[in-house]
Short mmCIF file of C-alpha atoms in Angstrom, two decimals:
data_model
loop_
_atom_site.label_atom_id
_atom_site.label_comp_id
_atom_site.label_asym_id
_atom_site.label_seq_id
_atom_site.Cartn_x
_atom_site.Cartn_y
_atom_site.Cartn_z
CA MET A 5 15.99 -16.80 -16.80
CA ARG A 6 16.29 -20.24 -15.28
CA LEU A 7 15.46 -20.94 -11.53
CA GLY A 8 16.34 -23.74 -9.30
CA LYS A 9 13.84 -25.93 -7.52
CA LEU A 10 11.90 -24.34 -4.61
CA GLN A 11 12.62 -25.86 -1.27
CA SER A 12 10.56 -25.17 1.92
CA LYS A 13 11.69 -25.14 5.49
CA GLU A 14 9.87 -23.58 8.45
CA GLY A 15 7.86 -21.25 6.28
CA ILE A 16 10.90 -19.83 4.37
CA ILE A 17 11.23 -20.74 0.68
CA LYS A 18 14.48 -19.91 -1.03
CA SER A 19 14.74 -19.80 -4.80
CA ASN A 20 18.10 -20.14 -6.68
CA TYR A 21 18.33 -18.19 -10.01
CA SER A 22 20.87 -17.39 -12.65
CA HIS A 23 21.04 -14.21 -14.69
CA GLY A 24 23.53 -12.55 -16.92
CA ARG A 25 24.34 -9.72 -14.34
CA LYS A 26 25.53 -9.69 -10.76
CA GLN A 27 22.66 -10.23 -8.39
CA PRO A 28 22.00 -9.70 -4.68
CA LYS A 29 21.66 -12.50 -2.15
CA LEU A 30 19.20 -15.21 -2.94
CA PRO A 31 15.56 -14.00 -2.80
CA THR A 32 13.52 -15.30 0.04
CA ILE A 33 9.86 -15.92 0.33
CA PHE A 34 8.56 -15.36 3.93
CA ILE A 35 5.13 -16.91 4.51
CA ASN A 36 3.54 -15.98 7.67
CA LYS A 37 2.00 -19.09 9.29
CA SER A 38 -1.45 -17.54 9.52
CA ILE A 39 -1.75 -17.33 5.75
CA GLN A 40 -1.84 -20.99 5.14
CA ASN A 41 -5.60 -21.37 4.93
CA ASN A 42 -6.30 -17.84 3.62
CA TYR A 43 -9.25 -17.57 1.20
CA MET A 44 -7.17 -15.53 -1.18
CA ASP A 45 -5.11 -18.51 -2.17
CA SER A 46 -7.20 -18.59 -5.34
CA TYR A 47 -6.58 -15.03 -6.38
CA LEU A 48 -4.05 -15.97 -9.10
CA LYS A 49 -6.80 -17.97 -10.76
CA HIS A 50 -9.19 -14.94 -10.27
CA LEU A 51 -6.64 -12.75 -12.07
CA GLN A 52 -6.40 -15.24 -14.97
CA ARG A 53 -10.11 -15.18 -15.34
CA VAL A 54 -10.83 -11.43 -15.20
CA GLN A 55 -7.74 -10.44 -17.41
CA VAL A 56 -8.93 -12.50 -20.46
CA GLY A 57 -8.27 -10.42 -23.45
CA GLU A 58 -5.96 -8.03 -21.64
CA SER A 59 -2.42 -8.89 -22.67
CA THR A 60 0.74 -8.44 -20.49
CA LEU A 61 2.14 -6.13 -23.24
CA SER A 62 -0.97 -3.99 -22.97
CA LYS A 63 -0.69 -3.60 -19.17
CA THR A 64 3.01 -2.83 -19.25
CA SER A 65 2.45 -0.13 -21.81
CA TYR A 66 -0.18 1.44 -19.51
CA ILE A 67 2.23 1.21 -16.63
CA GLU A 68 5.17 2.68 -18.68
CA TYR A 69 3.11 5.49 -20.02
CA ASN A 70 1.56 6.53 -16.73
CA PHE A 71 4.32 6.04 -14.28
CA ALA A 72 7.80 5.96 -15.93
CA LYS A 73 8.15 9.67 -15.12
CA PHE A 74 8.45 8.75 -11.39
CA LEU A 75 11.41 6.38 -12.05
CA PRO A 76 15.03 7.55 -11.96
CA THR A 77 16.45 8.66 -15.25
CA GLN A 78 19.94 7.16 -14.54
CA ASP A 79 20.90 3.82 -13.25
CA ASP A 80 20.99 3.70 -9.42
CA PRO A 81 21.48 0.27 -7.81
CA ASN A 82 20.39 1.67 -4.39
CA TYR A 83 16.97 2.80 -5.76
CA SER A 84 14.67 0.34 -3.96
CA VAL A 85 11.03 -0.55 -4.69
CA LEU A 86 8.29 -2.34 -2.93
CA GLU A 87 5.36 -3.60 -4.97
CA ILE A 88 2.24 -4.67 -3.11
CA GLY A 89 0.17 -7.12 -5.09
CA PRO A 90 2.41 -7.89 -8.14
CA GLY A 91 -0.04 -9.80 -10.11
CA PHE A 92 1.68 -11.37 -13.15
CA GLY A 93 4.59 -9.10 -12.81
CA GLU A 94 3.85 -6.34 -15.41
CA PHE A 95 5.32 -3.50 -13.13
CA ILE A 96 8.43 -5.72 -12.52
CA GLN A 97 8.95 -5.82 -16.36
CA VAL A 98 8.83 -2.02 -16.52
CA LEU A 99 11.23 -1.75 -13.66
CA ASN A 100 13.69 -4.28 -15.38
CA HIS A 101 13.35 -2.21 -18.60
CA HIS A 102 14.54 0.78 -16.64
CA HIS A 103 17.41 -1.35 -15.08
CA ILE A 104 15.80 -1.41 -11.59
CA TYR A 105 16.31 -4.71 -9.84
CA ASN A 106 16.36 -3.83 -6.10
CA LEU A 107 12.80 -5.00 -5.60
CA ASP A 108 10.70 -6.55 -2.74
CA ILE A 109 7.09 -7.78 -3.22
CA TYR A 110 4.27 -8.41 -0.78
CA ASP A 111 0.97 -10.36 -1.42
CA ASN A 112 -1.46 -12.30 0.83
CA ASP A 113 -1.51 -15.11 -1.71
CA LYS A 114 1.52 -17.50 -1.66
CA THR A 115 0.78 -18.74 -5.16
CA VAL A 116 1.28 -15.23 -6.52
CA LEU A 117 4.74 -14.97 -4.86
CA LYS A 118 5.77 -18.48 -6.17
CA TYR A 119 4.77 -17.53 -9.58
CA ILE A 120 6.71 -14.18 -9.54
CA THR A 121 9.90 -15.62 -8.05
CA LYS A 122 9.93 -18.30 -10.73
CA LYS A 123 9.86 -15.68 -13.39
CA TYR A 124 11.66 -12.63 -12.07
CA ASN A 125 14.76 -11.74 -9.93
CA ILE A 126 13.70 -10.01 -6.68
CA HIS A 127 15.21 -9.56 -3.22
CA HIS A 128 12.35 -10.56 -0.89
CA ALA A 129 8.85 -11.89 -1.24
CA LEU A 130 6.63 -11.47 1.80
CA CYS A 131 3.28 -13.24 2.36
CA ALA A 132 0.87 -12.50 5.31
CA PRO A 133 -2.78 -11.66 5.85
CA SER A 134 -1.84 -7.98 6.22
CA ILE A 135 1.42 -6.11 5.53
CA ALA A 136 1.63 -5.06 9.13
CA LYS A 137 2.38 -8.60 10.10
CA VAL A 138 5.65 -8.54 8.08
CA ALA A 139 6.58 -5.00 8.91
CA ASN A 140 9.79 -6.16 10.56
CA LYS A 141 10.83 -7.71 7.17
CA LEU A 142 10.39 -4.47 5.19
CA ARG A 143 13.27 -2.19 4.15
CA GLN A 144 13.28 1.50 3.44
CA TYR A 145 11.97 2.24 -0.07
CA ASP A 146 12.18 5.02 -2.64
CA LEU A 147 9.01 3.93 -4.37
CA ILE A 148 6.04 1.81 -3.11
CA PHE A 149 3.71 0.73 -5.94
CA ILE A 150 0.13 -0.48 -5.48
CA LEU A 151 -1.81 -1.13 -8.69
CA GLN A 152 -5.50 -2.10 -8.38
CA VAL A 153 -5.07 -3.60 -4.90
CA PHE A 154 -6.10 -0.94 -2.39
CA GLU A 155 -9.74 -1.40 -3.27
CA HIS A 156 -9.54 -5.01 -2.03
CA ILE A 157 -8.57 -3.98 1.49
CA PRO A 158 -11.15 -3.81 4.31
CA LYS A 159 -11.68 -0.31 5.69
CA ASN A 160 -10.58 -1.38 9.20
CA GLN A 161 -7.13 -2.09 7.89
CA TYR A 162 -6.45 1.28 6.17
CA ARG A 163 -4.77 2.84 9.13
CA SER A 164 -2.29 -0.01 9.77
CA PHE A 165 -1.72 -0.60 5.99
CA LEU A 166 -0.88 3.09 5.25
CA THR A 167 1.11 3.83 8.42
CA THR A 168 3.15 0.62 7.84
CA ILE A 169 4.13 1.49 4.24
CA TYR A 170 4.63 5.21 4.97
CA ASN A 171 7.00 4.43 7.87
CA HIS A 172 8.98 2.42 5.29
CA LEU A 173 9.17 5.16 2.67
CA LYS A 174 12.36 7.08 2.36
CA PRO A 175 12.27 10.88 2.62
CA GLY A 176 11.52 12.19 -0.92
CA GLY A 177 9.99 8.76 -1.75
CA LYS A 178 6.67 8.16 -3.33
CA ILE A 179 3.73 5.87 -2.91
CA ILE A 180 1.54 5.25 -5.91
CA ILE A 181 -1.91 3.88 -5.31
CA THR A 182 -4.14 3.14 -8.40
CA VAL A 183 -7.71 2.16 -7.98
CA PRO A 184 -10.93 1.92 -10.17
CA ASN A 185 -12.48 5.41 -10.22
CA GLY A 186 -15.78 5.58 -8.27
CA GLY A 187 -16.34 8.96 -9.91
CA ASN A 188 -17.17 7.19 -13.16
CA PRO A 189 -20.65 5.59 -12.66
CA LEU A 190 -19.88 2.90 -15.26
CA ASN A 191 -17.40 1.45 -12.82
CA ILE A 192 -20.08 0.47 -10.27
CA VAL A 193 -20.82 -2.66 -12.42
CA GLU A 194 -17.74 -3.06 -14.49
CA ARG A 195 -15.06 -2.49 -11.86
CA TYR A 196 -16.87 -3.13 -8.57
CA GLY A 197 -19.39 -5.83 -9.46
CA ASP A 198 -17.64 -8.81 -7.82
CA LEU A 199 -16.82 -10.32 -4.37
CA GLN A 200 -13.24 -9.15 -4.41
CA HIS A 201 -13.78 -5.42 -3.99
CA GLU A 202 -14.28 -3.87 -0.53
CA ASN A 203 -14.69 -0.08 -1.34
CA ALA A 204 -15.07 2.48 -4.20
CA PHE A 205 -12.89 5.57 -4.36
CA THR A 206 -13.18 8.88 -5.96
CA ALA A 207 -10.43 11.43 -6.31
CA PHE A 208 -11.65 13.20 -3.12
CA SER A 209 -11.78 10.09 -0.97
CA LEU A 210 -8.30 9.02 -2.09
CA GLN A 211 -6.84 12.34 -1.13
CA ASP A 212 -8.55 12.17 2.28
CA LEU A 213 -6.42 9.13 3.11
CA THR A 214 -3.35 11.21 3.84
CA HIS A 215 -5.30 13.45 6.08
CA TYR A 216 -7.45 11.04 7.96
CA TYR A 217 -4.54 8.83 8.87
CA ASN A 218 -2.13 11.64 9.63
CA LEU A 219 0.70 10.82 7.31
CA LYS A 220 3.18 13.54 8.59
CA HIS A 221 5.04 15.67 5.98
CA ALA A 222 3.05 14.01 3.13
CA THR A 223 1.63 15.83 0.08
CA ASN A 224 -0.41 14.17 -2.63
CA THR A 225 -1.79 14.62 -6.08
CA ILE A 226 -4.22 12.75 -8.25
CA GLN A 227 -3.80 11.80 -11.84
CA PRO A 228 -5.94 9.78 -14.19
CA TYR A 229 -4.73 6.40 -15.55
CA LYS A 230 -4.59 7.30 -19.22
CA ILE A 231 -4.67 5.22 -22.37
CA PRO A 232 -1.21 5.35 -24.02
CA PRO A 233 -1.35 6.88 -27.53
CA LYS A 234 0.84 4.12 -28.91
CA SER A 235 -1.48 2.79 -31.71
CA LEU A 236 -4.28 3.88 -34.06
CA ILE A 237 -6.83 1.91 -32.11
CA ASN A 238 -5.71 3.58 -28.97
CA LEU A 239 -6.00 6.97 -30.55
CA PHE A 240 -9.58 6.20 -31.57
CA ARG A 241 -10.29 4.91 -28.00
CA ILE A 242 -8.83 8.24 -26.51
CA LEU A 243 -11.19 10.24 -28.78
CA ALA A 244 -14.15 8.08 -27.93
CA GLN A 245 -13.32 8.33 -24.19
CA LYS A 246 -13.15 12.11 -24.43
CA LEU A 247 -16.74 12.05 -25.83
CA LEU A 248 -17.86 9.70 -23.05
CA HIS A 249 -16.37 12.06 -20.46
CA LEU A 250 -18.27 15.04 -21.90
CA ILE A 251 -21.47 12.98 -21.66
CA LEU A 252 -20.61 12.09 -18.10
CA PHE A 253 -20.00 15.82 -17.26
CA ILE A 254 -23.35 16.86 -18.86
CA THR A 255 -25.04 14.05 -16.84
CA TYR A 256 -23.50 15.16 -13.48
CA LEU A 257 -24.43 18.75 -14.38
CA ALA A 258 -28.02 17.75 -15.02
CA ASN A 259 -28.07 15.80 -11.75
CA GLY A 260 -27.19 19.03 -9.86
CA GLY A 261 -23.48 18.63 -9.24
CA ILE A 262 -20.07 18.81 -11.04
CA TYR A 263 -17.90 17.74 -8.16
CA GLN A 264 -16.17 14.92 -10.16
CA THR A 265 -13.63 16.20 -12.64
CA ILE A 266 -11.81 13.01 -13.55
CA TYR A 267 -13.88 10.34 -15.39
CA HIS A 268 -11.22 7.81 -16.38
CA PRO A 269 -11.79 4.20 -15.43
CA ASN A 270 -8.87 4.28 -13.02
CA ILE A 271 -7.21 7.02 -11.01
CA SER A 272 -3.84 7.20 -9.09
CA LEU A 273 -2.97 8.77 -5.73
CA ILE A 274 0.71 9.91 -5.72
CA ILE A 275 1.85 10.44 -2.02
CA THR A 276 5.26 12.15 -1.51
CA LYS A 277 7.09 12.05 1.83
CA ASN A 278 8.76 15.36 1.99
CA LYS A 279 10.97 14.81 5.14
#
């Protein structure tokens, strides 16, 4: 895919692109003025540093295996998606594989949005310190996808963040939030041992979000973020992981509690808006 040169005017950046299929209007990057000196401008470099050894193909296979079941089985040009924190675009690749192109993205780092709009076809890219500041730019969505982002959000922003995205979810739509699993003690160092993370979540605290912030007509489920059984090495990793989970269960039991039941490194909260 080839894109034209980015041009900037009054905080709006438009990107021309060409593709072999009919596309919507030119995608627009809206950059809220308060974001210009945001400390997260270096987050793309942070992603490049922490993802050493983790290929894009590996991430897309994880996303496909764990979340493809939530995507429509037939082509629907009206099916709309908002991704918050698109990273290097792995979820966008999965969406395109399923012929889903009606996509908006949000990030608080403008370099991420510029990277994504150079590589993929999207409708709108929104940039602001918080998503509430660009709420008037959001549409109504069938799916809102948040992969390893929510743990970076300060607690005092949970209410505005969740109510904003829930208000832009269509009836019957889903919000998928995936975070490192605080119920696995190994994550304390491996997943939360940096300056980027604000909070650790367990399956219980994730489910509490819909109740504490009164998301009306919402139901939720929790699922582990599983290794896709796509190769011999992954099959070996799955067996080794089951052994580790047994050890963790015994450790919790010896410690006097067996409250945690999911020990995978990452867990997902799936919120459904029933009306």
